[in-house]
Amino acid sequence: MDIPRIFNITESAHRIHNPFTPEKLAALGVALRLEPGTRVLDLGSGSGEMLCTWARDHGITGFGIDMSQLFTEQAKRRAEELGVADRVTFIHGDASGFASDEKVGVAACVGATWIGGGVAGTIELLARSLRTGGIILIGEPYWRQLPPTEDVARGCLANAISDFLLLPELLASFGRLGYDVVEMVLTDQDGWDRYEAAQWLTMRRWLEANPNDEFARDVRATLTSAPERYAAYTREYLGWGVFALMPR
Ligand code: SAH
């Protein structure tokens, strides 16, 4: 069981697999006013940066589950590196349908809402693990400006304009699901650059090390087109943020 191999190649050097910088991740941890000992569940925990740094900075305990074997190994190494391996656990597995027996103070899915079949389904899934008074975190893209055509949406690697909402609409949609939005931290174009542009050097180095790999042609084609595509579309049209929710 694993995610499509292309992500394990292009994002192998990422600590944060999202358009969030370490500063934004830290700002979110502070914004949530985390108490030491708070249990945090993270579905699609990637390379574990959120749980590991929050364990170090706020004394939380964490449980993360992710379908990438590579990212999960990186998460475990990161926990050792930051001296928090006794406080965070990372499991390689499919998080679809996962609910924790012991209720948590923060239940998160940051940039992987397909795990619950979309934003609404993921909120419902996370709510099953949440203790009374707990906070749900959803990381999700939104349109900074509405793409004028479906082609522009596809240029942002969306399937369609309807994949995402404008920010006010996204915030309103949380309300319609019965949740207060109690905090949010949004990324900016510099954050997007760290996520997207960092993949280019990784791809270039990978191509040099793996010229005969069956994936080399795909990676070469992606690297050739990525900077221009990204600058024309994603960087201009797509926003991203983490939204903190509490049931009304
Ligand atoms: N939250 C992390 C990773 C976001 S990228 C961060 O912010 O860094 C999306 C993650 O979802 C990837 O790590 C990918 O491996 C993981 N993923 C995709 N499908 C999954 C599934 N069904 N179950 C668990 N993890 C999944």
GROMACS .gro file of C-alpha atoms in nm, residues 82-219:
model
  138
   82LEU     CA    1   1.369   1.661   1.770
   83GLY     CA    2   1.377   1.439   2.079
   84VAL     CA    3   1.000   1.380   2.086
   85ALA     CA    4   0.985   1.013   1.981
   86ASP     CA    5   0.832   0.926   2.319
   87ARG     CA    6   0.544   1.165   2.258
   88VAL     CA    7   0.448   1.110   1.892
   89THR     CA    8   0.361   0.791   1.704
   90PHE     CA    9   0.352   0.754   1.327
   91ILE     CA   10   0.178   0.467   1.153
   92HIS     CA   11   0.199   0.374   0.785
   93GLY     CA   12  -0.157   0.307   0.672
   94ASP     CA   13  -0.478   0.419   0.508
   95ALA     CA   14  -0.653   0.682   0.720
   96SER     CA   15  -0.990   0.649   0.544
   97GLY     CA   16  -1.245   0.566   0.811
   98PHE     CA   17  -0.989   0.596   1.092
   99ALA     CA   18  -1.125   0.700   1.431
  100SER     CA   19  -0.926   0.696   1.751
  101ASP     CA   20  -1.059   0.512   2.059
  102GLU     CA   21  -0.916   0.767   2.295
  103LYS     CA   22  -1.070   1.108   2.217
  104VAL     CA   23  -0.837   1.389   2.117
  105GLY     CA   24  -0.822   1.763   2.181
  106VAL     CA   25  -0.721   1.838   1.821
  107ALA     CA   26  -0.822   1.625   1.522
  108ALA     CA   27  -0.650   1.733   1.201
  109CYS     CA   28  -0.644   1.662   0.832
  110VAL     CA   29  -0.414   1.912   0.671
  111GLY     CA   30  -0.419   1.899   0.292
  112ALA     CA   31  -0.563   1.551   0.243
  113THR     CA   32  -0.941   1.590   0.264
  114TRP     CA   33  -0.997   1.318   0.000
  115ILE     CA   34  -0.932   1.084   0.297
  116GLY     CA   35  -1.290   1.148   0.409
  117GLY     CA   36  -1.430   1.191   0.058
  118GLY     CA   37  -1.412   1.573   0.071
  119VAL     CA   38  -1.423   1.847   0.331
  120ALA     CA   39  -1.764   1.758   0.478
  121GLY     CA   40  -1.687   1.385   0.503
  122THR     CA   41  -1.346   1.454   0.656
  123ILE     CA   42  -1.494   1.683   0.921
  124GLU     CA   43  -1.744   1.410   1.005
  125LEU     CA   44  -1.464   1.153   1.026
  126LEU     CA   45  -1.248   1.375   1.250
  127ALA     CA   46  -1.546   1.457   1.473
  128ARG     CA   47  -1.567   1.088   1.570
  129SER     CA   48  -1.230   1.118   1.746
  130LEU     CA   49  -1.289   1.458   1.904
  131ARG     CA   50  -1.343   1.515   2.274
  132THR     CA   51  -1.599   1.772   2.391
  133GLY     CA   52  -1.450   2.118   2.350
  134GLY     CA   53  -1.191   1.993   2.100
  135ILE     CA   54  -1.082   2.156   1.776
  136ILE     CA   55  -1.089   2.019   1.423
  137LEU     CA   56  -0.822   2.137   1.179
  138ILE     CA   57  -0.883   2.128   0.806
  139GLY     CA   58  -0.613   2.230   0.557
  140GLU     CA   59  -0.768   2.309   0.222
  141PRO     CA   60  -0.717   2.512  -0.096
  142TYR     CA   61  -0.953   2.790  -0.202
  143TRP     CA   62  -0.965   3.020  -0.503
  144ARG     CA   63  -0.793   3.355  -0.444
  145GLN     CA   64  -0.971   3.461  -0.760
  146LEU     CA   65  -1.218   3.254  -0.956
  147PRO     CA   66  -1.055   3.095  -1.265
  148PRO     CA   67  -1.214   3.245  -1.576
  149THR     CA   68  -1.218   2.906  -1.753
  150GLU     CA   69  -1.200   2.536  -1.669
  151ASP     CA   70  -0.863   2.527  -1.848
  152VAL     CA   71  -0.725   2.771  -1.592
  153ALA     CA   72  -0.857   2.547  -1.311
  154ARG     CA   73  -0.681   2.250  -1.470
  155GLY     CA   74  -0.366   2.463  -1.492
  156CYS     CA   75  -0.389   2.478  -1.112
  157LEU     CA   76  -0.401   2.094  -1.117
  158ALA     CA   77  -0.768   2.099  -1.011
  159ASN     CA   78  -1.014   1.880  -1.198
  160ALA     CA   79  -1.265   2.163  -1.226
  161ILE     CA   80  -1.350   2.509  -1.093
  162SER     CA   81  -1.607   2.337  -0.872
  163ASP     CA   82  -1.331   2.152  -0.681
  164PHE     CA   83  -1.272   2.460  -0.463
  165LEU     CA   84  -1.458   2.764  -0.328
  166LEU     CA   85  -1.370   3.129  -0.278
  167LEU     CA   86  -1.253   3.198   0.079
  168PRO     CA   87  -1.580   3.356   0.204
  169GLU     CA   88  -1.774   3.064   0.057
  170LEU     CA   89  -1.541   2.808   0.214
  171LEU     CA   90  -1.582   2.977   0.553
  172ALA     CA   91  -1.960   2.987   0.507
  173SER     CA   92  -1.960   2.616   0.417
  174PHE     CA   93  -1.810   2.531   0.759
  175GLY     CA   94  -2.097   2.723   0.919
  176ARG     CA   95  -2.353   2.529   0.716
  177LEU     CA   96  -2.197   2.206   0.849
  178GLY     CA   97  -2.264   2.331   1.203
  179TYR     CA   98  -1.916   2.454   1.293
  180ASP     CA   99  -1.773   2.782   1.415
  181VAL     CA  100  -1.449   2.885   1.246
  182VAL     CA  101  -1.245   2.979   1.554
  183GLU     CA  102  -0.906   3.044   1.392
  184MET     CA  103  -0.733   3.029   1.057
  185VAL     CA  104  -0.381   3.065   0.923
  186LEU     CA  105  -0.354   3.129   0.549
  187THR     CA  106  -0.055   3.083   0.330
  188ASP     CA  107   0.078   3.338   0.081
  189GLN     CA  108   0.260   3.313  -0.249
  190ASP     CA  109   0.596   3.269  -0.072
  191GLY     CA  110   0.447   2.965   0.100
  192TRP     CA  111   0.333   2.828  -0.234
  193ASP     CA  112   0.684   2.884  -0.373
  194ARG     CA  113   0.832   2.676  -0.091
  195TYR     CA  114   0.595   2.390  -0.171
  196GLU     CA  115   0.609   2.403  -0.552
  197ALA     CA  116   0.950   2.546  -0.641
  198ALA     CA  117   1.121   2.312  -0.391
  199GLN     CA  118   1.000   2.022  -0.605
  200TRP     CA  119   1.201   2.140  -0.905
  201LEU     CA  120   1.545   2.095  -0.754
  202THR     CA  121   1.433   1.762  -0.608
  203MET     CA  122   1.320   1.648  -0.956
  204ARG     CA  123   1.639   1.770  -1.120
  205ARG     CA  124   1.858   1.586  -0.869
  206TRP     CA  125   1.643   1.273  -0.897
  207LEU     CA  126   1.677   1.279  -1.278
  208GLU     CA  127   2.053   1.301  -1.249
  209ALA     CA  128   2.060   1.004  -1.012
  210ASN     CA  129   1.799   0.794  -1.198
  211PRO     CA  130   1.839   0.859  -1.573
  212ASN     CA  131   1.717   0.512  -1.672
  213ASP     CA  132   1.423   0.484  -1.435
  214GLU     CA  133   1.088   0.409  -1.601
  215PHE     CA  134   0.958   0.734  -1.446
  216ALA     CA  135   1.237   0.952  -1.584
  217ARG     CA  136   1.039   1.070  -1.889
  218ASP     CA  137   0.741   1.176  -1.676
  219VAL     CA  138   0.961   1.355  -1.426
   0.00000   0.00000   0.00000
